[in-house]
Tab-separated table of C-alpha atoms and ligand atoms in Angstrom:
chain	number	residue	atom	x	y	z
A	1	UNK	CA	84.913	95.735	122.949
A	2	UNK	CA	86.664	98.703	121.404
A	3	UNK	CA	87.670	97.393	117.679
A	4	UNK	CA	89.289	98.857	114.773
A	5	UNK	CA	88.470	98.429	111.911
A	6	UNK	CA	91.310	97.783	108.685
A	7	UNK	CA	89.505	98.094	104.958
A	8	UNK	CA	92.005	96.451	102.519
A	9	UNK	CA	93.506	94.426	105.797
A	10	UNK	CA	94.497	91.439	103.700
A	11	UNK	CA	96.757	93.740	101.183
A	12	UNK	CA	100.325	94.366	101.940
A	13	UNK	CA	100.375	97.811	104.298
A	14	UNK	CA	96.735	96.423	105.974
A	15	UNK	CA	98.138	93.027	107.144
A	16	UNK	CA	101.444	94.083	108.294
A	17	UNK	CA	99.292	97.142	110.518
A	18	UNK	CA	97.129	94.318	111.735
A	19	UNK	CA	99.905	92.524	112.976
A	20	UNK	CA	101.056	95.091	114.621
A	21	UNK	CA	98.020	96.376	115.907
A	22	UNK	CA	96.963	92.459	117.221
A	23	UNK	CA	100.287	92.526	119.411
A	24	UNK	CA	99.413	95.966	120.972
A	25	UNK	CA	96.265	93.868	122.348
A	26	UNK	CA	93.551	95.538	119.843
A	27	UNK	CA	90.655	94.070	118.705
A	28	UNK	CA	90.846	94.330	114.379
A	29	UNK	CA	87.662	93.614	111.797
A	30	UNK	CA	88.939	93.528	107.979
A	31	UNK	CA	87.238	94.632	105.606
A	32	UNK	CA	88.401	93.539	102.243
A	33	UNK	CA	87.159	92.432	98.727
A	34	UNK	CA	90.466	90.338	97.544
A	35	UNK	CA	90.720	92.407	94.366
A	36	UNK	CA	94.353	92.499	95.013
A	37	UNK	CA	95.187	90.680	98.142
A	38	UNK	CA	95.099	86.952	98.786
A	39	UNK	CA	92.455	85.341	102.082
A	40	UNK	CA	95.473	83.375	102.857
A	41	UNK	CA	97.098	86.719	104.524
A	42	UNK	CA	94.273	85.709	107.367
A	43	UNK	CA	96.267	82.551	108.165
A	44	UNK	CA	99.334	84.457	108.350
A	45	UNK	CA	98.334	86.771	109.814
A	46	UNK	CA	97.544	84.326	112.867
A	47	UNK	CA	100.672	82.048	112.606
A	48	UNK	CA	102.684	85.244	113.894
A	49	UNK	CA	100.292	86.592	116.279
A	50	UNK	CA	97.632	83.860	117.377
A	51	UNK	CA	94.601	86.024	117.159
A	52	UNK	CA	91.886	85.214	114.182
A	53	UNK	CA	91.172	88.705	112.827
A	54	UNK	CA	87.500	89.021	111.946
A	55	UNK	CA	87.195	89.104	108.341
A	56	UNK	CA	84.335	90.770	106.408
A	57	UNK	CA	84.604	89.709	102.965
A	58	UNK	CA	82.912	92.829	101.289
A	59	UNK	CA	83.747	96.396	98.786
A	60	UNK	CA	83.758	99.729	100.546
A	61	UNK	CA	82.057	100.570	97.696
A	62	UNK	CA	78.970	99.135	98.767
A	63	UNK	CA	77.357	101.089	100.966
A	64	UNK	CA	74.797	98.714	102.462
A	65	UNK	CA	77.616	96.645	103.433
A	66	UNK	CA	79.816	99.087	105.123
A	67	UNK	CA	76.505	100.349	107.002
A	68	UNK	CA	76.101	96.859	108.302
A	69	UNK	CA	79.625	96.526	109.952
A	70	UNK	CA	79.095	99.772	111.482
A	71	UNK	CA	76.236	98.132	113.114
A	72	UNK	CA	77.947	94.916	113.833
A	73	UNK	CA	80.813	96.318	115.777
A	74	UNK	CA	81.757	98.706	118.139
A	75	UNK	CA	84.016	100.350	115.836
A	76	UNK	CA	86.536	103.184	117.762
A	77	UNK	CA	89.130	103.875	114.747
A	78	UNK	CA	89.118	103.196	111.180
A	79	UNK	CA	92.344	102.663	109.314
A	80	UNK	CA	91.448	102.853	105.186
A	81	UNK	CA	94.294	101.577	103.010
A	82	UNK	CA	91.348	99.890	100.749
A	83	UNK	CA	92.012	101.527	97.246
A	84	UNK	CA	93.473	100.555	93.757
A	85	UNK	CA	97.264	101.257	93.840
A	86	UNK	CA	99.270	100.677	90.780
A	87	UNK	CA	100.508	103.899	89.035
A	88	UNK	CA	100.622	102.295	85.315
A	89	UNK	CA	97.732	100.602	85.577
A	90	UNK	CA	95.764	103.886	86.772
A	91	UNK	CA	96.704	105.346	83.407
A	92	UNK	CA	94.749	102.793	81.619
A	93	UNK	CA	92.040	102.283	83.694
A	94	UNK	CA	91.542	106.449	85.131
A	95	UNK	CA	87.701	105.903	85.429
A	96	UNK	CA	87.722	102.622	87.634
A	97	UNK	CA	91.075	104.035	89.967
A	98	UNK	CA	88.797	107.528	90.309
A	99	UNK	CA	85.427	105.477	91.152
A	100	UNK	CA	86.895	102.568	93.692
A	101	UNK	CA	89.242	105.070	95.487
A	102	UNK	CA	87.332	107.895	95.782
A	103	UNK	CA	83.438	106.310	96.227
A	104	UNK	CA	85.053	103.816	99.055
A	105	UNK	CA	86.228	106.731	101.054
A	106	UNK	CA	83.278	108.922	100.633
A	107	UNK	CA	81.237	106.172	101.900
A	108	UNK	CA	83.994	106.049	105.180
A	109	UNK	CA	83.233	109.259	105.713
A	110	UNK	CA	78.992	109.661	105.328
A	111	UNK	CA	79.028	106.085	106.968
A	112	UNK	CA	81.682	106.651	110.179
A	113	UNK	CA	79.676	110.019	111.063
A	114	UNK	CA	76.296	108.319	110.743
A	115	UNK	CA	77.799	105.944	113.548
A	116	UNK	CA	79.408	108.518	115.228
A	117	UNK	CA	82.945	106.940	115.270
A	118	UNK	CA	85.215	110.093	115.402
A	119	UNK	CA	89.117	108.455	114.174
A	120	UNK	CA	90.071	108.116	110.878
A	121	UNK	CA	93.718	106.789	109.777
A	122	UNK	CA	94.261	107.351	106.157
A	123	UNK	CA	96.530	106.137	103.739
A	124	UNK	CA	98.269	108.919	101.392
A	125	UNK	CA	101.045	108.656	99.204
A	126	UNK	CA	104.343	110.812	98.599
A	127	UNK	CA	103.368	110.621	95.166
A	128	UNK	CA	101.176	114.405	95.821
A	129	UNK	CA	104.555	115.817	95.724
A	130	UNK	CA	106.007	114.780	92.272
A	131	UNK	CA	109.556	115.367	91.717
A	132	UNK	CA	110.146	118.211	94.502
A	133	UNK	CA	111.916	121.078	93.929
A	134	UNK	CA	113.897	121.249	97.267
A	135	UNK	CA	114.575	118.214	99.390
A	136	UNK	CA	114.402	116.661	101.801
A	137	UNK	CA	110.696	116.853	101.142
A	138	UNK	CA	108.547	118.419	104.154
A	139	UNK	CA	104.608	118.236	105.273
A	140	UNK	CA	104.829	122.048	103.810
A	141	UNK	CA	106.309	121.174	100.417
A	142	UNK	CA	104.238	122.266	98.005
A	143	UNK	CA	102.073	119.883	95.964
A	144	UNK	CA	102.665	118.977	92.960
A	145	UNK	CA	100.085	118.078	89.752
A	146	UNK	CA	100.284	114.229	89.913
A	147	UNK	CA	101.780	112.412	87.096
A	148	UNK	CA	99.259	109.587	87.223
A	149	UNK	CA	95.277	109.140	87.936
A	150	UNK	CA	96.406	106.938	91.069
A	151	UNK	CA	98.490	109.854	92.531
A	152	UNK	CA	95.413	111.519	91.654
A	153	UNK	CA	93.189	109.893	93.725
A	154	UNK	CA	94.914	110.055	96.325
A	155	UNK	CA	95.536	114.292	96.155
A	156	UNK	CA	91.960	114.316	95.789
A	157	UNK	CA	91.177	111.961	98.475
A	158	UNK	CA	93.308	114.363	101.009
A	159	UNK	CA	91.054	117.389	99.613
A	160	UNK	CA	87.780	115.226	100.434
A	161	UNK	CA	88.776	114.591	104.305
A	162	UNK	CA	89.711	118.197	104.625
A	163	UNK	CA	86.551	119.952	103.146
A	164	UNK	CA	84.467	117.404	105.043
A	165	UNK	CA	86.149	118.409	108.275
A	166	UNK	CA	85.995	121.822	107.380
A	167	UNK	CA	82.089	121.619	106.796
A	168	UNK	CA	82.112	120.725	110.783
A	169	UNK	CA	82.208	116.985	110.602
A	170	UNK	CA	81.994	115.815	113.703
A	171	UNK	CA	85.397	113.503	112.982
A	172	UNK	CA	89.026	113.682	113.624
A	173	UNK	CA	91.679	112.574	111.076
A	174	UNK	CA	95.415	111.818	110.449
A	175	UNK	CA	96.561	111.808	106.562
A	176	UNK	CA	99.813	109.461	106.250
A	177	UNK	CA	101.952	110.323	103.060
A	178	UNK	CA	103.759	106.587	102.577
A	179	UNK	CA	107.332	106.802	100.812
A	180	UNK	CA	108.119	103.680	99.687
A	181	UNK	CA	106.973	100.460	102.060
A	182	UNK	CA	109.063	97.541	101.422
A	183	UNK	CA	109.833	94.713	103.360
A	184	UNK	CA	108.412	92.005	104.920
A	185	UNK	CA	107.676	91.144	108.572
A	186	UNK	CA	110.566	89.830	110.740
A	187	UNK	CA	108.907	86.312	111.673
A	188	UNK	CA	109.375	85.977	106.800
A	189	UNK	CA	105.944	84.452	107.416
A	190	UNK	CA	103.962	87.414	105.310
A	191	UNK	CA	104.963	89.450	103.241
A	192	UNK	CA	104.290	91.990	99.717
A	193	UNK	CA	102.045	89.600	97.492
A	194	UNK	CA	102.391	91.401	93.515
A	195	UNK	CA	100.368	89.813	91.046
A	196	UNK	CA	101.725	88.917	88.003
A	197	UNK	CA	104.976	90.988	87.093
A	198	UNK	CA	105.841	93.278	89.924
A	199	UNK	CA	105.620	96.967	88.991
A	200	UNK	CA	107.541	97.772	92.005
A	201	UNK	CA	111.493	97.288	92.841
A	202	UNK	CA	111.395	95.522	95.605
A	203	UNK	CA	109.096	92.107	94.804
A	204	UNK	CA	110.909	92.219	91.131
A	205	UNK	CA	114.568	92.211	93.224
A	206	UNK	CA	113.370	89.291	94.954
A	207	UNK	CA	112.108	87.425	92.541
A	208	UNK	CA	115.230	87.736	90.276
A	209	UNK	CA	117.242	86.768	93.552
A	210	UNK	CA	114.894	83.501	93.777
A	211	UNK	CA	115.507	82.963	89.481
A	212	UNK	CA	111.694	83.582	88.888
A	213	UNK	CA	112.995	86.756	86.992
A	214	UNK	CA	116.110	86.563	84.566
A	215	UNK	CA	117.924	89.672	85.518
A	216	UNK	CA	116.328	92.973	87.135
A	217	UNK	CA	115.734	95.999	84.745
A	218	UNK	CA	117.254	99.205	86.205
A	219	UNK	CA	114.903	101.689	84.743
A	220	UNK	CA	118.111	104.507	84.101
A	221	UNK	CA	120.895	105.064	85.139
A	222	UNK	CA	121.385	109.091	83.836
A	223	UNK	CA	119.816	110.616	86.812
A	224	UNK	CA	121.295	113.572	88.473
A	225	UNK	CA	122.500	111.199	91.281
A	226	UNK	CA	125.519	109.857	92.592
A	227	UNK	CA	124.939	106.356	90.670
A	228	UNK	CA	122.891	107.762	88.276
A	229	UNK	CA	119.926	105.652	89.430
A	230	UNK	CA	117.160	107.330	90.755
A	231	UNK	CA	116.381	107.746	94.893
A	232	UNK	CA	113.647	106.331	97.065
A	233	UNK	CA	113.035	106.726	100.491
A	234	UNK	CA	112.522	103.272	101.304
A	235	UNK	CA	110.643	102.529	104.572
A	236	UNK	CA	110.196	99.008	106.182
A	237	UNK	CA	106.236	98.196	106.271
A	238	UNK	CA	106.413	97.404	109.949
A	239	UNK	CA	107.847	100.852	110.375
A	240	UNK	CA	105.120	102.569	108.590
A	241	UNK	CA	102.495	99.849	109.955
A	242	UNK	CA	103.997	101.086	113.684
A	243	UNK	CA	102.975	104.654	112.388
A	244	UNK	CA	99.236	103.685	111.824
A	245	UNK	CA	99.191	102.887	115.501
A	246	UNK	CA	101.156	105.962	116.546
A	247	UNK	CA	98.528	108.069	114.397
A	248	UNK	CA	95.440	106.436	116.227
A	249	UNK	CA	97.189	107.143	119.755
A	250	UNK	CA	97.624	110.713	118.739
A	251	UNK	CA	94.207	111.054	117.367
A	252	UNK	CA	92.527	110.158	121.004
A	253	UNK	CA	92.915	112.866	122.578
A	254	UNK	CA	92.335	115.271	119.930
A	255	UNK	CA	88.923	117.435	119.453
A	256	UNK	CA	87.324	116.701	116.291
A	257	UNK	CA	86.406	118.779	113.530
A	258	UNK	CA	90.439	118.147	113.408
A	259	UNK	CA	93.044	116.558	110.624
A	260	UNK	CA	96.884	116.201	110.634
A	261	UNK	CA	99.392	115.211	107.889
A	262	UNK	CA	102.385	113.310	108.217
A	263	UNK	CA	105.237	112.223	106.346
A	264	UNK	CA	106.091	108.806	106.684
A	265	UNK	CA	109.553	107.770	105.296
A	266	UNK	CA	113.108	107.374	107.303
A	267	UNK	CA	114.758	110.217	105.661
A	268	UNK	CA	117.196	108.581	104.097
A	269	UNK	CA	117.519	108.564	100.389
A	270	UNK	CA	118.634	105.122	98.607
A	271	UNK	CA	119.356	104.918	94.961
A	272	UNK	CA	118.521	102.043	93.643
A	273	UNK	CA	122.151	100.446	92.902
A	274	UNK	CA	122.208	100.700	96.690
A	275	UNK	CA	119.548	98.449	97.149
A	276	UNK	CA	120.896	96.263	94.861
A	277	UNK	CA	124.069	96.165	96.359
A	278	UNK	CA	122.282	95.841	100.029
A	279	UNK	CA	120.415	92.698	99.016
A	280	UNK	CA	123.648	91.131	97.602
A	281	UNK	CA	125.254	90.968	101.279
A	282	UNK	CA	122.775	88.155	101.045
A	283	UNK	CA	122.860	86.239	98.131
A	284	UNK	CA	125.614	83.902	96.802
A	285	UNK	CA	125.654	85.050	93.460
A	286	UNK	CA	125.499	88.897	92.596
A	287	UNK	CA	121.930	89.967	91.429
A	288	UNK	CA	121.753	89.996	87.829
A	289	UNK	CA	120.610	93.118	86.182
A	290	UNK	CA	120.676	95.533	83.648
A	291	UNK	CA	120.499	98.956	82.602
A	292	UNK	CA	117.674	100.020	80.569
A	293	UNK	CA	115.829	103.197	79.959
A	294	UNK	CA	114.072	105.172	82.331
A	295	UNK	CA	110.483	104.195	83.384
A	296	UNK	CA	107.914	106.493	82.248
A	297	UNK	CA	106.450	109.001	84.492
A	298	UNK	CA	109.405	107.879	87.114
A	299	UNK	CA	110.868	111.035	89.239
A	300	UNK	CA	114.408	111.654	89.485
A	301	UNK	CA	114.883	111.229	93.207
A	302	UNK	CA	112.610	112.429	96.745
A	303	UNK	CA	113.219	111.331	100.113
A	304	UNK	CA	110.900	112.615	103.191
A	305	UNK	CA	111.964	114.659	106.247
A	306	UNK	CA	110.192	112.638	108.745
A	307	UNK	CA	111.117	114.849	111.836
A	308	UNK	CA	107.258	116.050	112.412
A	309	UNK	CA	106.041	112.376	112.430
A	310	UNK	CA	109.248	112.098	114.718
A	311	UNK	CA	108.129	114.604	117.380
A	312	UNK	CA	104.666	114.916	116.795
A	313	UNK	CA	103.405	111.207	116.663
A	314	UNK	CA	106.386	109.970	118.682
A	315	UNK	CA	107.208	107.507	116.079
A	316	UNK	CA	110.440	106.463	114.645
A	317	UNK	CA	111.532	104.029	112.225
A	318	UNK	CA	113.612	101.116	113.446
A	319	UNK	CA	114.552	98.933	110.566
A	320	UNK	CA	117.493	99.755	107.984
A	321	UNK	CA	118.059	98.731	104.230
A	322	UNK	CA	119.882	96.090	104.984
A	323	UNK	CA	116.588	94.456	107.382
A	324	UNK	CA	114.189	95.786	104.297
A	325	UNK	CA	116.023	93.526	101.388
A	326	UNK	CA	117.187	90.894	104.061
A	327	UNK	CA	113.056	90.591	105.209
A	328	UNK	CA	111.950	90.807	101.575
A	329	UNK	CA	113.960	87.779	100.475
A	330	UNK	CA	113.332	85.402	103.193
A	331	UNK	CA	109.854	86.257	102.741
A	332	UNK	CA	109.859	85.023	98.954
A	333	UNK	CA	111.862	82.250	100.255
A	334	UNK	CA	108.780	81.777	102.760
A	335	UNK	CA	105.773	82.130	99.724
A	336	UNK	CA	107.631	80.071	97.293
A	337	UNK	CA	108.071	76.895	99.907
A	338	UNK	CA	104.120	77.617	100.864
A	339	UNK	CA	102.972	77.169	97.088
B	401	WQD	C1	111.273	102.481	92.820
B	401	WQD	C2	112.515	102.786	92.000
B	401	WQD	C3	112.120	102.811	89.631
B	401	WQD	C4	111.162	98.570	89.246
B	401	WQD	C5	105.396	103.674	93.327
B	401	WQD	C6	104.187	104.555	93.464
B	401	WQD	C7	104.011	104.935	94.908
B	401	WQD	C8	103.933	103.698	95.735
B	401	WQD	C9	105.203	102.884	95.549
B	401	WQD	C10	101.651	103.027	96.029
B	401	WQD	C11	112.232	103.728	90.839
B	401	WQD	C12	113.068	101.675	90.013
B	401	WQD	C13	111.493	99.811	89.760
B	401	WQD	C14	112.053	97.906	88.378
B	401	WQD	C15	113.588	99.734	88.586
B	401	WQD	N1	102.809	102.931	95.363
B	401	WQD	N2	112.694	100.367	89.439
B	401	WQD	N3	113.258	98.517	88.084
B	401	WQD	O1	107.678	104.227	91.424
B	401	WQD	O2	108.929	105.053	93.505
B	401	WQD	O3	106.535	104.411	93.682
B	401	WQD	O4	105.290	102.558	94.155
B	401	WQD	O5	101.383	103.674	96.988
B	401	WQD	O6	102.827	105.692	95.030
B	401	WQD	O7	104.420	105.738	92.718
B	401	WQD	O8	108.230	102.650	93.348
B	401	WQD	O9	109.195	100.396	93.443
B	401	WQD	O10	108.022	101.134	91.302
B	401	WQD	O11	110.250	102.098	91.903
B	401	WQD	O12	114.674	100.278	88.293
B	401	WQD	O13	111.806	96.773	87.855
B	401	WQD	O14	112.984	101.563	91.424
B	401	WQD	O15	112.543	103.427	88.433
B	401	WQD	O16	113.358	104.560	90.675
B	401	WQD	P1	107.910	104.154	92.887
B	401	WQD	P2	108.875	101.481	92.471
């Protein structure tokens, strides 16, 4: 049976696309090695669709390993979100973000092509484009040097699946640029899983809402905006997930030796006193916060022109701000009653 295969499937963007994927009717093996994801996403995973997803417990890194699931199943796409992801924590650790994220998807590529499996969905970041000049920001926009070794890794990792198609690899890829994913599925069963202190605005939000946090830093409030906080395009991760499946779709009928690149935001620009005051349409007290100084290596504002993904791919976002901070909270309400 015709299977496709998720590496990093029990992280945030991998279950949510699994989901997704298991309700279309496809068959999904995970690969993952729980470095940053939690085994209990498997269970979830299954309370809102039913289906068991295999489950490989394994590094992408490890070539043997990968080899052997190629052999295992009849693998027809590969979606690879597996990588390290946190911006700050790439600073500190550059040699480790450069070796997981770029070994894992060197061995995707040598091992797919050995197995001649021709799709490959790939998970990019908007971060190649550093604070644009012009927005809204387009497939065309030129790149910008990335302001951490994560955003890095992921320029790089773009460069990789190019040159390898251009050296007549027999493969086909789409690269997806992800704004921001936030959000939670609808069912508030599963859901963004940070470890320790969140890093990103979304999990922190919640957790303030819930009291786990005292009061939310705003990280500036002197940008060139109208609020003076900075933008996002915020997308809701079972709109981007949707895009995954969109991307495969479009990939079938496509000759190899072939690669895409899409945006993958709503187009829509929220500061982030707008998300604040989107999540407080749901809350009985107002969330606490305060102003502080701007984060480090933070951009001023970007949001994505999505239109090619629109046309091209046939995809379009359905959720708005208000279901992105509305799913994120009843999803912490969810994780902190399943402790
Ligand atoms: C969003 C906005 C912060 C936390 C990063 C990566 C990107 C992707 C998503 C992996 C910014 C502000 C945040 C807080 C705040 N990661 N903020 N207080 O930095 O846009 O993107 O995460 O793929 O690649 O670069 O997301 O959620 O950290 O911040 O004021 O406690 O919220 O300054 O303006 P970011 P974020």
């Amino acid at each position: 049976m015709k299977t496709i295969l998720v590496t990093g499937g029990t992280g945030y963007i991998g279950s949510h696309t699994t989901i997704e994927l298991q309700k279309l009717g496809f068959n999904v093996v995970i690969i993952d090695n729980l470095s940053n994801s939690d085994i209990k996403s498997l269970e979830r995973i299954k309370s809102i669709t039913g289906i068991e997803a295999k489950f490989e417990y394994g590094d992408v890194c490890d070539k043997s390993f990968l080899d052997n699931i190629f052999q295992k199943y009849e693998i027809s796409s590969i979606i690879h979100f597996a990588a390290y992801k946190a911006v700050g924590e790439s600073v500190s650790k550059p040699i480790s973000y450069y070796s997981n994220n770029l070994i894992s998807l060197m061995n995707i590529l040598e091992t797919m092509t050995k197995h001649s499996v021709k799709n490959l969905i790939f998970s990019s970041s908007c971060t190649v484009y550093g604070q644009p000049d012009i927005l809204p920001v387009t497939e065309e926009t030129e790149l910008k040097p990335a302001n951490s070794p994560y955003g890095n890794t992921k320029k790089i990792s773009e460069d990789i699946i190019i040159d390898f198609i251009n050296s007549g690899a027999d493969i086909r890829a789409v690269i997806l640029r992800y704004f921001n994913p936030v959000g939670a599925d609808m069912s508030g069963k599963i859901g963004e899983l940070p470890q320790g202190i969140p890093n990103n605005l979304m999990p922190y939000i919640t957790q303030t809402a819930l009291g786990i946090r005292e009061k939310l830093m705003v990280f500036g409030n002197d940008y060139n905006t109208n609020d003076g906080t900075a933008i996002r395009d915020y997308i809701h991760v079972s709109d981007l997930a949707n895009a995954h499946i969109s991307a495969m779709n479009y990939l079938n009928d496509k000759p190899t030796k072939f690669y895409d690149i899409f945006n993958v935001g709503t187009g829509e620009g929220y500061s982030v006193m707008q998300v604040i005051n989107s999540i407080n349409k749901f809350l009985t007290s107002p969330l606490p916060y305060q102003i502080t100084e701007r984060r480090q290596g933070d951009i001023e504002k970007i949001w994505a022109d999505p239109s090619k993904a629109n046309e091209i791919l046939k995809w379009q976002p359905i959720y708005s701000i208000d279901d992105m901070t509305s799913s994120a909270l009843n999803w912490e309400k969810f994780l902190r009653q399943d402790k």
